[in-house]
Coordinates of C-alpha atoms in Angstrom, one line a residue:
X1 CA 83.2 75.3 113.5
X2 CA 80.8 76.3 116.5
X3 CA 83.6 75.0 118.8
X4 CA 86.1 77.3 117.1
X5 CA 83.8 80.3 117.7
X6 CA 83.2 79.8 121.3
X7 CA 86.8 79.4 122.0
X8 CA 87.8 82.6 119.9
X9 CA 85.3 84.6 122.1
X10 CA 86.6 83.0 125.6
X11 CA 90.4 83.2 124.9
X12 CA 90.9 85.4 128.1
X13 CA 88.6 82.7 130.0
X14 CA 90.7 79.8 128.7
X15 CA 94.2 81.3 129.0
X16 CA 93.3 82.4 132.7
X17 CA 91.7 79.1 133.3
X18 CA 94.9 77.4 132.4
X19 CA 97.1 79.9 134.4
X20 CA 95.0 79.4 137.6
X21 CA 95.3 75.7 137.4
X22 CA 99.0 75.6 136.6
X23 CA 99.1 78.2 139.8
X24 CA 97.4 75.8 141.9
X25 CA 99.4 72.9 140.9
X26 CA 102.8 74.6 141.7
X27 CA 101.0 75.8 145.0
X28 CA 99.9 72.1 145.8
X29 CA 103.4 70.9 145.0
X30 CA 104.9 73.7 147.4
X31 CA 102.7 71.8 149.9
X32 CA 104.0 68.5 149.2
X33 CA 100.6 67.1 147.6
X34 CA 102.6 65.6 144.7
X35 CA 99.6 63.5 143.2
X36 CA 97.0 66.1 143.4
X37 CA 99.4 68.4 141.8
X38 CA 100.2 66.4 138.8
X39 CA 96.4 65.7 138.6
X40 CA 95.7 69.3 138.7
X41 CA 98.5 70.0 136.0
X42 CA 97.1 67.2 133.8
X43 CA 93.6 68.9 133.5
X44 CA 95.5 72.3 132.9
X45 CA 97.2 70.8 130.1
X46 CA 94.3 68.9 128.4
X47 CA 92.1 72.1 128.8
X48 CA 94.7 74.3 127.0
X49 CA 95.3 71.5 124.5
X50 CA 91.5 70.9 123.3
X51 CA 91.1 74.5 121.9
X52 CA 94.4 74.5 120.2
X53 CA 93.9 71.2 118.7
X54 CA 90.3 72.6 117.5
X55 CA 91.7 75.1 115.6
X56 CA 94.4 72.9 114.1
X57 CA 91.9 70.5 113.1
X58 CA 90.1 72.9 111.4
X59 CA 92.9 74.3 109.3
X60 CA 93.8 70.6 108.1
X61 CA 89.9 70.5 106.8
X62 CA 91.0 73.7 105.1
X63 CA 94.1 71.7 103.9
X64 CA 96.5 73.9 105.8
X65 CA 99.0 72.6 108.0
X66 CA 99.0 75.6 110.5
X67 CA 101.3 76.5 113.7
X68 CA 98.5 75.1 116.1
X69 CA 99.5 71.6 115.0
X70 CA 103.0 71.9 116.0
X71 CA 101.8 72.8 119.4
X72 CA 99.2 70.0 119.4
X73 CA 101.5 67.5 118.8
X74 CA 103.8 68.6 121.1
X75 CA 101.1 68.9 124.0
X76 CA 99.7 65.5 123.3
X77 CA 103.3 64.1 123.5
X78 CA 104.2 65.9 126.6
X79 CA 100.9 64.5 128.4
X80 CA 101.8 61.3 126.8
X81 CA 105.2 61.0 128.5
X82 CA 103.9 62.0 131.7
X83 CA 105.1 66.0 131.3
X84 CA 101.7 67.5 131.7
X85 CA 103.6 70.7 133.2
X86 CA 105.4 71.3 130.0
X87 CA 101.6 71.0 128.4
X88 CA 99.9 73.4 130.8
X89 CA 102.6 76.0 130.5
X90 CA 103.3 75.6 126.6
X91 CA 99.2 75.7 126.1
X92 CA 99.1 78.9 129.0
X93 CA 101.5 80.8 127.2
X94 CA 100.2 80.1 123.6
X95 CA 96.8 81.3 124.5
X96 CA 98.1 84.1 126.6
X97 CA 100.0 85.5 123.4
X98 CA 96.8 84.9 121.5
X99 CA 95.1 87.2 123.8
X100 CA 97.9 89.9 123.9
X101 CA 97.7 89.6 120.2
X102 CA 93.9 90.2 119.8
X103 CA 94.2 93.2 122.2
X104 CA 97.2 94.8 120.5
X105 CA 95.5 94.7 117.1
X106 CA 92.3 96.5 118.8
X107 CA 94.6 99.0 120.3
X108 CA 96.0 99.7 117.0
X109 CA 93.0 99.8 115.2
X110 CA 91.8 102.3 117.5
X111 CA 91.7 105.3 114.8
X112 CA 89.2 103.2 113.0
X113 CA 87.2 102.7 116.1
X114 CA 87.1 106.3 116.8
X115 CA 85.9 107.2 113.6
X116 CA 83.3 104.7 113.8
X117 CA 82.0 105.9 116.9
X118 CA 82.1 109.4 115.8
X119 CA 79.8 108.6 112.9
X120 CA 76.3 110.8 113.0
X121 CA 72.9 109.0 113.6
X122 CA 70.7 111.9 113.3
X123 CA 70.4 115.2 111.9
X124 CA 67.7 117.9 112.5
X125 CA 66.2 118.5 108.9
X126 CA 64.8 121.4 107.9
X127 CA 61.4 121.1 106.7
X128 CA 58.9 123.7 104.5
X129 CA 57.1 125.2 107.3
X130 CA 60.5 126.2 109.0
X131 CA 60.3 123.5 111.7
X132 CA 63.1 120.8 112.5
X133 CA 62.8 116.9 112.4
X134 CA 65.2 114.6 113.7
X135 CA 66.0 112.2 110.9
X136 CA 67.8 109.1 110.9
X137 CA 71.0 109.6 108.6
X138 CA 69.9 106.5 106.3
X139 CA 66.7 108.7 105.6
X140 CA 68.4 111.8 104.7
X141 CA 68.8 112.2 100.6
X142 CA 70.6 114.5 98.5
X143 CA 69.2 118.2 98.4
X144 CA 67.7 118.1 102.1
X145 CA 68.7 121.0 104.4
X146 CA 69.9 120.0 107.5
X147 CA 70.6 122.7 110.6
X148 CA 73.7 122.3 112.8
X149 CA 73.9 124.3 116.6
X150 CA 76.9 125.1 118.1
X151 CA 78.6 121.9 119.7
X152 CA 76.5 119.7 117.2
X153 CA 78.1 117.5 114.9
X154 CA 77.8 117.9 111.4
X155 CA 75.6 114.9 110.3
X156 CA 76.3 115.1 106.4
X157 CA 78.4 116.4 103.6
X158 CA 77.4 119.5 102.1
X159 CA 77.5 123.2 101.4
X160 CA 76.7 125.9 103.8
X161 CA 73.4 127.9 102.5
X162 CA 73.0 130.0 105.5
X163 CA 74.8 131.2 109.0
X164 CA 78.3 131.2 109.7
X165 CA 80.5 129.4 112.3
X166 CA 83.7 127.7 113.0
X167 CA 84.0 124.1 112.5
X168 CA 86.4 121.4 114.3
X169 CA 88.0 119.0 111.5
X170 CA 90.6 117.3 112.9
X171 CA 88.9 113.9 112.3
X172 CA 88.7 114.3 108.8
X173 CA 91.9 116.3 108.0
X174 CA 94.0 116.2 111.1
X175 CA 94.0 119.7 111.3
X176 CA 93.3 120.7 115.0
X177 CA 92.5 124.4 114.5
X178 CA 88.8 125.5 113.9
X179 CA 87.8 126.3 110.1
X180 CA 85.7 129.2 109.5
X181 CA 82.6 128.4 107.5
X182 CA 80.2 130.8 105.5
X183 CA 77.8 130.6 102.7
X184 CA 79.1 128.8 100.1
X185 CA 81.4 126.8 102.3
X186 CA 82.0 122.9 102.0
X187 CA 81.6 120.7 105.4
X188 CA 81.9 117.1 105.8
X189 CA 80.2 114.9 108.1
X190 CA 81.7 113.9 111.5
X191 CA 83.2 117.6 112.1
X192 CA 82.0 119.3 115.1
X193 CA 80.6 122.9 114.7
X194 CA 82.6 124.9 117.6
X195 CA 80.5 127.9 117.4
X196 CA 77.6 129.6 115.0
X197 CA 74.9 127.8 113.4
X198 CA 74.9 126.7 109.9
X199 CA 72.3 125.8 107.5
X200 CA 73.8 122.8 105.2
X201 CA 72.1 121.6 102.0
X202 CA 73.6 117.9 101.6
X203 CA 75.6 116.5 98.8
X204 CA 76.0 113.2 100.5
X205 CA 75.1 111.1 103.8
X206 CA 76.0 108.0 105.7
X207 CA 78.6 105.8 104.2
X208 CA 78.7 108.1 100.9
X209 CA 80.1 110.8 102.6
X210 CA 83.7 111.7 102.8
X211 CA 83.9 110.4 106.6
X212 CA 81.9 107.2 105.5
X213 CA 84.5 106.6 103.0
X214 CA 87.2 107.3 105.2
X215 CA 85.9 104.5 107.8
X216 CA 86.0 102.1 104.9
X217 CA 89.2 102.9 103.4
X218 CA 91.2 102.6 106.6
X219 CA 89.5 99.5 107.5
X220 CA 90.3 97.8 104.1
X221 CA 93.9 99.1 104.1
X222 CA 94.3 97.5 107.5
X223 CA 92.8 94.3 106.5
X224 CA 95.0 94.3 103.5
X225 CA 98.4 92.5 103.7
X226 CA 101.6 93.9 102.4
X227 CA 103.7 91.7 100.1
X228 CA 106.0 90.8 103.2
X229 CA 103.1 89.6 105.0
X230 CA 101.9 87.4 101.9
X231 CA 105.6 86.2 102.0
X232 CA 105.3 85.2 105.5
X233 CA 102.1 83.5 105.1
X234 CA 103.6 81.2 102.2
X235 CA 106.9 80.7 104.5
X236 CA 104.6 79.3 107.4
X237 CA 102.6 77.0 105.0
X238 CA 106.1 75.3 104.3
X239 CA 107.9 75.8 107.4
X240 CA 105.2 74.0 109.7
X241 CA 105.8 70.8 107.9
X242 CA 109.5 70.9 107.4
X243 CA 109.7 71.6 111.3
X244 CA 107.4 68.4 111.8
X245 CA 109.7 66.3 109.6
X246 CA 112.7 67.4 111.3
X247 CA 111.2 66.7 114.3
X248 CA 110.6 63.2 113.5
X249 CA 114.0 63.0 112.2
X250 CA 115.5 64.0 115.7
X251 CA 113.1 61.9 117.4
X252 CA 114.0 58.8 115.5
X253 CA 118.1 59.6 115.3
X254 CA 118.2 60.5 119.1
X255 CA 115.5 58.0 120.1
X256 CA 114.7 61.1 122.7
X257 CA 110.7 62.0 122.1
X258 CA 111.1 64.7 124.7
X259 CA 113.7 66.3 122.7
X260 CA 111.5 66.0 119.5
X261 CA 108.5 67.1 121.5
X262 CA 110.4 70.2 122.6
X263 CA 111.5 71.0 119.1
X264 CA 108.1 71.1 117.7
X265 CA 107.2 73.6 120.2
X266 CA 110.1 75.8 120.1
X267 CA 110.1 75.8 116.2
X268 CA 106.6 77.6 116.1
X269 CA 107.2 81.0 114.3
X270 CA 104.8 82.8 116.5
X271 CA 106.7 85.8 116.6
X272 CA 107.0 85.7 112.4
X273 CA 103.5 85.5 111.8
X274 CA 102.2 88.4 114.1
X275 CA 105.4 90.6 113.7
X276 CA 104.3 92.2 109.8
X277 CA 100.3 91.9 110.4
X278 CA 100.7 94.1 114.0
X279 CA 103.2 96.5 112.0
X280 CA 101.0 97.3 109.1
X281 CA 97.9 97.8 111.4
X282 CA 99.8 100.0 113.5
X283 CA 101.4 102.0 110.9
X284 CA 98.0 102.6 108.6
X285 CA 96.1 103.4 112.1
X286 CA 98.8 105.9 113.3
X287 CA 98.5 107.4 109.6
X288 CA 94.9 107.5 109.5
X289 CA 94.9 109.5 112.8
X290 CA 96.8 112.1 111.0
X291 CA 94.7 112.4 108.0
X292 CA 96.8 109.8 105.7
X293 CA 95.0 107.1 104.1
X294 CA 96.9 104.4 102.9
X295 CA 95.1 101.7 100.6
X296 CA 96.3 98.5 101.9
X297 CA 99.8 97.2 103.2
X298 CA 101.2 97.3 99.8
X299 CA 100.6 100.5 99.3
X300 CA 102.7 101.3 102.5
X301 CA 105.7 99.2 101.0
X302 CA 105.5 101.1 97.3
X303 CA 105.5 104.5 99.0
X304 CA 108.4 103.3 101.5
X305 CA 110.5 102.3 98.1
X306 CA 109.7 105.6 96.3
X307 CA 113.0 107.6 95.3
X308 CA 111.3 109.8 92.5
X309 CA 108.5 111.9 93.4
X310 CA 106.5 113.7 90.3
X311 CA 104.1 116.5 90.9
X312 CA 101.6 118.2 89.3
X313 CA 101.3 122.0 89.8
X314 CA 98.1 123.2 90.0
X315 CA 96.5 122.6 92.9
X316 CA 99.3 120.6 94.4
X317 CA 102.3 122.4 94.3
X318 CA 100.4 125.3 94.3
X319 CA 96.9 126.1 96.4
X320 CA 95.1 126.4 93.3
X321 CA 93.6 129.5 94.4
X322 CA 94.0 131.7 91.3
X323 CA 93.7 135.4 90.5
X324 CA 93.4 137.4 87.4
X325 CA 96.5 138.9 87.0
X326 CA 96.0 140.6 83.5
X327 CA 93.7 141.3 80.9
X328 CA 94.3 142.5 77.2
X329 CA 91.4 143.3 75.1
X330 CA 91.4 143.3 71.2
X331 CA 88.8 143.4 68.3
X332 CA 85.9 145.4 70.5
X333 CA 84.7 146.0 74.0
X334 CA 86.6 144.3 77.0
X335 CA 83.4 144.3 79.0
X336 CA 81.5 142.4 76.5
X337 CA 84.3 140.0 76.1
X338 CA 84.9 139.2 79.3
X339 CA 81.2 138.6 79.8
X340 CA 81.5 136.0 77.1
X341 CA 84.6 134.6 78.6
X342 CA 83.0 134.5 82.1
X343 CA 79.9 132.6 80.8
X344 CA 81.7 130.2 79.1
X345 CA 83.8 129.5 82.2
X346 CA 80.9 129.6 84.6
X347 CA 80.0 126.1 84.3
X348 CA 83.7 124.7 85.0
X349 CA 85.2 123.7 88.5
X350 CA 89.0 124.2 87.1
X351 CA 91.0 126.9 89.1
X352 CA 91.3 129.1 85.8
X353 CA 88.1 129.1 85.3
X354 CA 87.1 129.9 89.0
X355 CA 89.5 133.1 88.7
X356 CA 87.7 134.6 85.7
X357 CA 84.6 134.4 86.6
X358 CA 85.5 136.0 90.2
X359 CA 87.2 138.4 88.3
X360 CA 84.1 139.2 86.2
X361 CA 81.8 139.4 89.2
X362 CA 84.3 141.7 90.6
X363 CA 84.4 144.1 88.1
X364 CA 80.4 143.7 87.7
X365 CA 80.3 142.3 84.5
X366 CA 77.3 140.1 83.5
X367 CA 77.9 136.7 82.4
X368 CA 76.7 136.3 78.7
X369 CA 74.3 133.5 77.5
X370 CA 76.7 130.8 75.5
X371 CA 76.1 127.7 74.0
X372 CA 77.4 124.4 75.4
X373 CA 81.2 123.8 75.1
X374 CA 83.1 120.8 74.3
X375 CA 86.5 119.9 76.5
X376 CA 89.5 119.4 74.4
X377 CA 92.1 117.8 76.4
X378 CA 95.1 119.9 77.1
X379 CA 93.8 122.8 74.8
X380 CA 90.6 124.1 76.4
X381 CA 86.9 124.6 75.3
X382 CA 85.0 124.5 72.2
X383 CA 81.8 125.4 70.9
X384 CA 80.2 122.7 68.5
X385 CA 79.8 125.4 65.5
X386 CA 83.3 126.4 66.3
X387 CA 81.9 129.9 67.1
X388 CA 83.6 130.1 70.3
X389 CA 87.5 128.9 71.8
X390 CA 88.6 129.3 75.0
X391 CA 92.0 127.7 75.7
X392 CA 95.7 128.3 74.7
X393 CA 97.4 128.9 71.4
X394 CA 97.5 125.0 70.2
X395 CA 93.4 125.3 70.1
X396 CA 93.6 128.6 68.1
X397 CA 96.3 127.1 65.6
X398 CA 94.1 123.7 65.0
X399 CA 91.0 125.9 64.3
X400 CA 93.0 128.1 61.8
X401 CA 92.6 131.4 63.9
X402 CA 95.3 133.9 63.1
X403 CA 97.2 135.2 65.8
X404 CA 98.1 139.0 65.2
X405 CA 101.6 140.5 66.3
X406 CA 99.8 142.3 69.3
X407 CA 98.2 139.2 70.3
X408 CA 101.3 137.4 70.3
X409 CA 103.1 140.1 72.0
X410 CA 100.3 139.8 74.6
X411 CA 100.4 136.3 75.3
X412 CA 104.2 136.3 75.4
X413 CA 104.2 139.4 78.5
X414 CA 101.7 137.2 80.3
X415 CA 104.1 134.3 79.9
X416 CA 107.2 135.9 80.6
X417 CA 105.3 137.2 84.2
X418 CA 104.7 133.3 84.8
X419 CA 101.1 133.9 84.2
X420 CA 99.1 130.8 82.9
X421 CA 97.1 132.3 79.7
X422 CA 93.9 131.8 78.8
X423 CA 92.5 133.0 75.2
X424 CA 89.0 133.7 73.6
X425 CA 88.3 133.7 70.4
X426 CA 84.8 134.7 69.2
X427 CA 83.8 134.3 65.6
X428 CA 87.6 133.6 64.0
X429 CA 89.1 136.6 66.0
X430 CA 90.9 137.0 69.2
X431 CA 88.8 138.8 72.0
X432 CA 90.6 138.4 75.1
X433 CA 94.4 137.4 76.7
X434 CA 93.7 136.8 80.4
X435 CA 96.9 135.9 82.3
X436 CA 95.8 134.0 85.7
X437 CA 98.5 133.3 88.5
X438 CA 98.5 131.0 91.3
X439 CA 100.0 131.1 94.7
X440 CA 102.7 128.2 96.0
X441 CA 101.5 126.6 99.1
X442 CA 103.4 128.3 102.1
X443 CA 104.8 124.5 103.3
X444 CA 105.9 123.5 100.0
X445 CA 109.4 124.4 100.2
X446 CA 110.0 123.0 103.6
X447 CA 107.9 119.8 102.9
X448 CA 110.0 118.9 99.7
X449 CA 113.1 119.6 101.4
X450 CA 111.9 117.2 104.4
X451 CA 111.2 114.8 101.6
X452 CA 114.5 115.1 100.2
X453 CA 116.1 114.0 103.7
X454 CA 113.3 111.0 104.2
X455 CA 115.1 109.6 101.1
X456 CA 113.3 110.9 98.1
X457 CA 116.3 111.3 95.1
X458 CA 114.7 113.5 92.6
X459 CA 111.6 115.6 92.5
X460 CA 109.8 116.6 89.3
X461 CA 107.4 119.0 88.4
X462 CA 105.1 117.8 85.5
X463 CA 102.5 120.5 84.3
X464 CA 100.2 121.5 81.6
X465 CA 101.1 125.4 82.2
X466 CA 103.8 127.2 80.2
X467 CA 107.2 126.6 80.7
X468 CA 107.9 130.2 82.3
X469 CA 104.9 129.7 84.7
X470 CA 106.3 126.4 85.8
X471 CA 109.9 127.4 85.9
X472 CA 109.1 130.6 88.0
X473 CA 107.3 128.6 90.8
X474 CA 110.2 125.9 90.7
X475 CA 113.0 128.4 91.0
X476 CA 112.2 128.9 94.9
X477 CA 111.5 125.3 95.7
X478 CA 114.1 122.1 95.9
X479 CA 112.7 120.8 92.4
X480 CA 115.4 119.0 90.4
X481 CA 113.6 119.0 86.8
X482 CA 110.4 121.1 85.6
X483 CA 108.4 119.3 82.6
X484 CA 105.9 122.1 81.1
X485 CA 103.3 122.2 78.5
X486 CA 102.7 118.6 78.9
X487 CA 99.0 116.7 78.2
X488 CA 97.4 114.4 80.4
X489 CA 98.9 111.6 78.1
X490 CA 102.6 113.2 78.0
X491 CA 102.7 113.2 81.7
X492 CA 101.9 109.3 81.8
X493 CA 104.7 108.9 79.0
X494 CA 107.1 111.0 81.5
X495 CA 106.3 108.9 84.4
X496 CA 106.8 105.5 82.2
X497 CA 110.4 106.8 80.8
X498 CA 111.3 107.5 84.7
X499 CA 110.2 104.0 85.4
X500 CA 112.1 102.6 82.4
X501 CA 115.1 104.2 83.7
X502 CA 114.8 102.2 87.2
X503 CA 113.2 104.9 89.1
X504 CA 110.1 104.1 91.9
X505 CA 107.8 106.9 91.1
X506 CA 105.3 108.2 93.4
X507 CA 103.1 110.7 91.7
X508 CA 101.2 113.2 93.2
X509 CA 98.2 114.9 92.2
X510 CA 94.5 116.5 92.6
X511 CA 93.1 113.2 91.8
X512 CA 90.8 114.6 89.4
X513 CA 92.7 115.7 86.1
X514 CA 95.7 113.6 87.1
X515 CA 93.9 110.1 86.9
X516 CA 95.9 108.6 84.3
X517 CA 99.4 109.5 85.5
X518 CA 98.2 108.6 89.3
X519 CA 97.2 105.0 87.9
X520 CA 100.7 104.4 86.0
X521 CA 102.7 105.4 88.7
X522 CA 104.2 102.8 91.0
X523 CA 102.3 104.7 93.8
X524 CA 99.5 107.4 93.5
X525 CA 99.1 110.1 96.3
X526 CA 96.1 112.6 95.9
X527 CA 96.3 116.0 97.6
X528 CA 92.4 116.1 97.3
X529 CA 91.5 118.3 100.3
X530 CA 89.1 115.4 101.6
X531 CA 87.2 115.0 98.0
X532 CA 85.4 111.9 97.2
X533 CA 87.0 112.0 93.9
X534 CA 90.7 111.9 95.6
X535 CA 89.5 109.3 98.0
X536 CA 88.6 107.1 94.6
X537 CA 91.5 107.8 92.8
X538 CA 94.8 107.4 94.5
X539 CA 96.6 104.9 96.3
X540 CA 97.6 107.0 99.0
X541 CA 95.2 110.0 100.1
X542 CA 96.3 113.2 101.9
X543 CA 93.0 114.5 103.6
X544 CA 94.8 117.3 104.6
X545 CA 96.6 118.6 101.6
X546 CA 99.9 119.7 102.8
X547 CA 103.6 119.0 102.1
X548 CA 104.2 118.3 105.7
X549 CA 101.5 115.5 105.7
X550 CA 103.0 114.4 102.4
X551 CA 106.8 114.1 104.0
X552 CA 105.5 112.6 107.1
X553 CA 103.3 109.8 104.7
X554 CA 106.6 108.9 103.4
X555 CA 108.3 108.6 106.8
X556 CA 105.6 106.6 108.2
X557 CA 105.7 104.4 104.9
X558 CA 109.5 103.9 105.7
X559 CA 108.9 103.9 109.6
X560 CA 106.6 100.8 109.4
X561 CA 108.7 98.7 106.2
X562 CA 111.4 99.3 108.7
X563 CA 109.8 97.8 111.9
X564 CA 108.3 94.9 109.7
X565 CA 111.9 94.1 108.8
X566 CA 113.1 94.1 112.3
X567 CA 110.1 92.1 113.2
X568 CA 111.3 89.5 111.0
X569 CA 114.8 89.4 112.3
X570 CA 113.7 89.2 116.0
X571 CA 111.3 86.4 114.8
X572 CA 113.6 84.2 112.8
X573 CA 116.7 84.9 115.0
X574 CA 114.7 83.9 118.2
X575 CA 113.9 80.6 116.3
X576 CA 117.3 79.9 115.2
X577 CA 118.7 80.6 118.7
X578 CA 116.5 78.6 120.4
X579 CA 116.8 75.5 118.0
X580 CA 120.6 75.9 118.4
X581 CA 120.4 76.4 122.4
X582 CA 118.1 73.2 122.1
X583 CA 120.7 71.0 120.2
X584 CA 123.5 72.1 122.4
X585 CA 121.4 71.3 125.6
X586 CA 121.1 74.5 127.2
X587 CA 117.4 75.3 126.3
X588 CA 114.2 73.1 127.6
X589 CA 110.8 73.3 126.9
X590 CA 109.8 75.7 129.8
X591 CA 112.3 78.0 129.4
X592 CA 112.5 78.0 125.8
X593 CA 108.7 78.7 125.2
X594 CA 109.1 81.8 127.5
X595 CA 111.6 83.0 125.5
X596 CA 109.4 82.3 122.6
X597 CA 106.8 84.2 123.9
X598 CA 109.1 87.1 124.7
X599 CA 110.0 87.3 121.4
X600 CA 106.2 87.8 120.6
X601 CA 106.0 90.6 122.9
X602 CA 109.3 92.4 121.8
X603 CA 107.5 92.4 117.8
X604 CA 104.3 94.0 119.5
X605 CA 106.0 96.0 121.5
X606 CA 108.1 97.3 118.7
X607 CA 105.4 97.7 116.3
X608 CA 103.4 99.7 118.7
X609 CA 106.3 102.5 118.5
X610 CA 104.6 103.2 115.2
X611 CA 101.4 104.8 117.1
X612 CA 103.6 107.4 119.1
X613 CA 102.8 110.6 117.8

């Protein structure tokens, strides 16, 4: 084990040594010092074979017949029959291929490496006396306040409590433009303060930050294998002993040991083994640099196959930044009822609730003291004693609240305008009907059209809002179907129905309300805006919640899958042609091994295309 570790740490030295010995041997041969040239080549063959044999032996101890075993047997055989040049050249090319593979994978992991290096290590923590103390990130707890000056790195996730400034958030969202920050705005660790000075109250530090989770997610994703990669591992497990048996048969039948040894070497599926992992790592690394987080190779493959896209409306198709559009009051003073409603909604993070609270603040209406409310899925909120109800008409019906004709007319008017309707009932009487409207994301139409071009056949909107509001939004978008007024469980049923009809479903939601549908779909995509909840929920996370990023994610997934398939074709085709050429006598060990290594370069180069912007 220690020997293998040493060999792995000194791959470049070993490859260089063997290559240098081969060159020296050739030079001595050119000077007609044949005996010394042969001796140097033997040394090169032995030096190159030992580390490969050590790895083969380690694999055998783990009950695995590896590709290294083929090379080891072939090289020992070449040395035994007096062909040290073949052994030396083969081991040099094999070791050089290892070095090249390692460097390529390191390059494709550069997105994670860059993120890791950007991780903040210290923060200036604000003390009670107003002084600042430089503190290690590991010693910072939630609630501590830190100060960031111009050009400084934001060290924690948190909320701005004082100051204004512009942050550069490309490391988190992929967005290059500065983002304005003021009191109440969220900031992320790892971003840079371009201008201004901010005092930030910590909500998360270190590995718990969005930044820390992004690094962890991408590292895990790049190490996770796609289904095709797992297939290749199984294939190699059976392929290696098969080549050994065929080589033995060829040797026995032809009585040509050199031919059998050459078959062992050329039968090594090196390009096949490296082709899928390098494409997987390159694709996921490229995506991470654009704020797209794939949770593993299987996720990439699933998104590439998706033909049906189902989307939540609020916070996904729309911005989630809603505003009150209409207010109708009944059975009492409007401001009094608005104060009650604002008091109830003050503790909620739902976009409708935020819009109502902001509207009440704008009207200078004070929030009333209200009892704790219980959430009733798909309907709204209710106090334990039934005194207050806030939600839709279903909620009122379940609590036997009579909806008068004028209330029903106000509800229908708001719905016909495309508003989401919030009804407040107090002590058995309807007090308010509030219409709240949302804003469609400006890039939704172009982004959804790009998804259609990328191969998505059907786009379906699933929403809990009323049909009029949903259809109003869908009318200007390339959406094929609208299903409205759905409970979370009904969204799940819609996904299951599409799957039962043969669709490969990708569900796009905000990662919070839509968790059941995200989990049920073949692939869940969270347009979470960098929230920790979205990072935990979905299979793919779009840190920058934009539709052009969604279409880019689909394109990258399909591109990665295509490159993987191309690499498999290159690898299998090369081995087949080499073995055919060997049998007809036009390929020999030296030339064949060169072609074999060139095929590895081809699959690596093909995968590297995924890193292009």
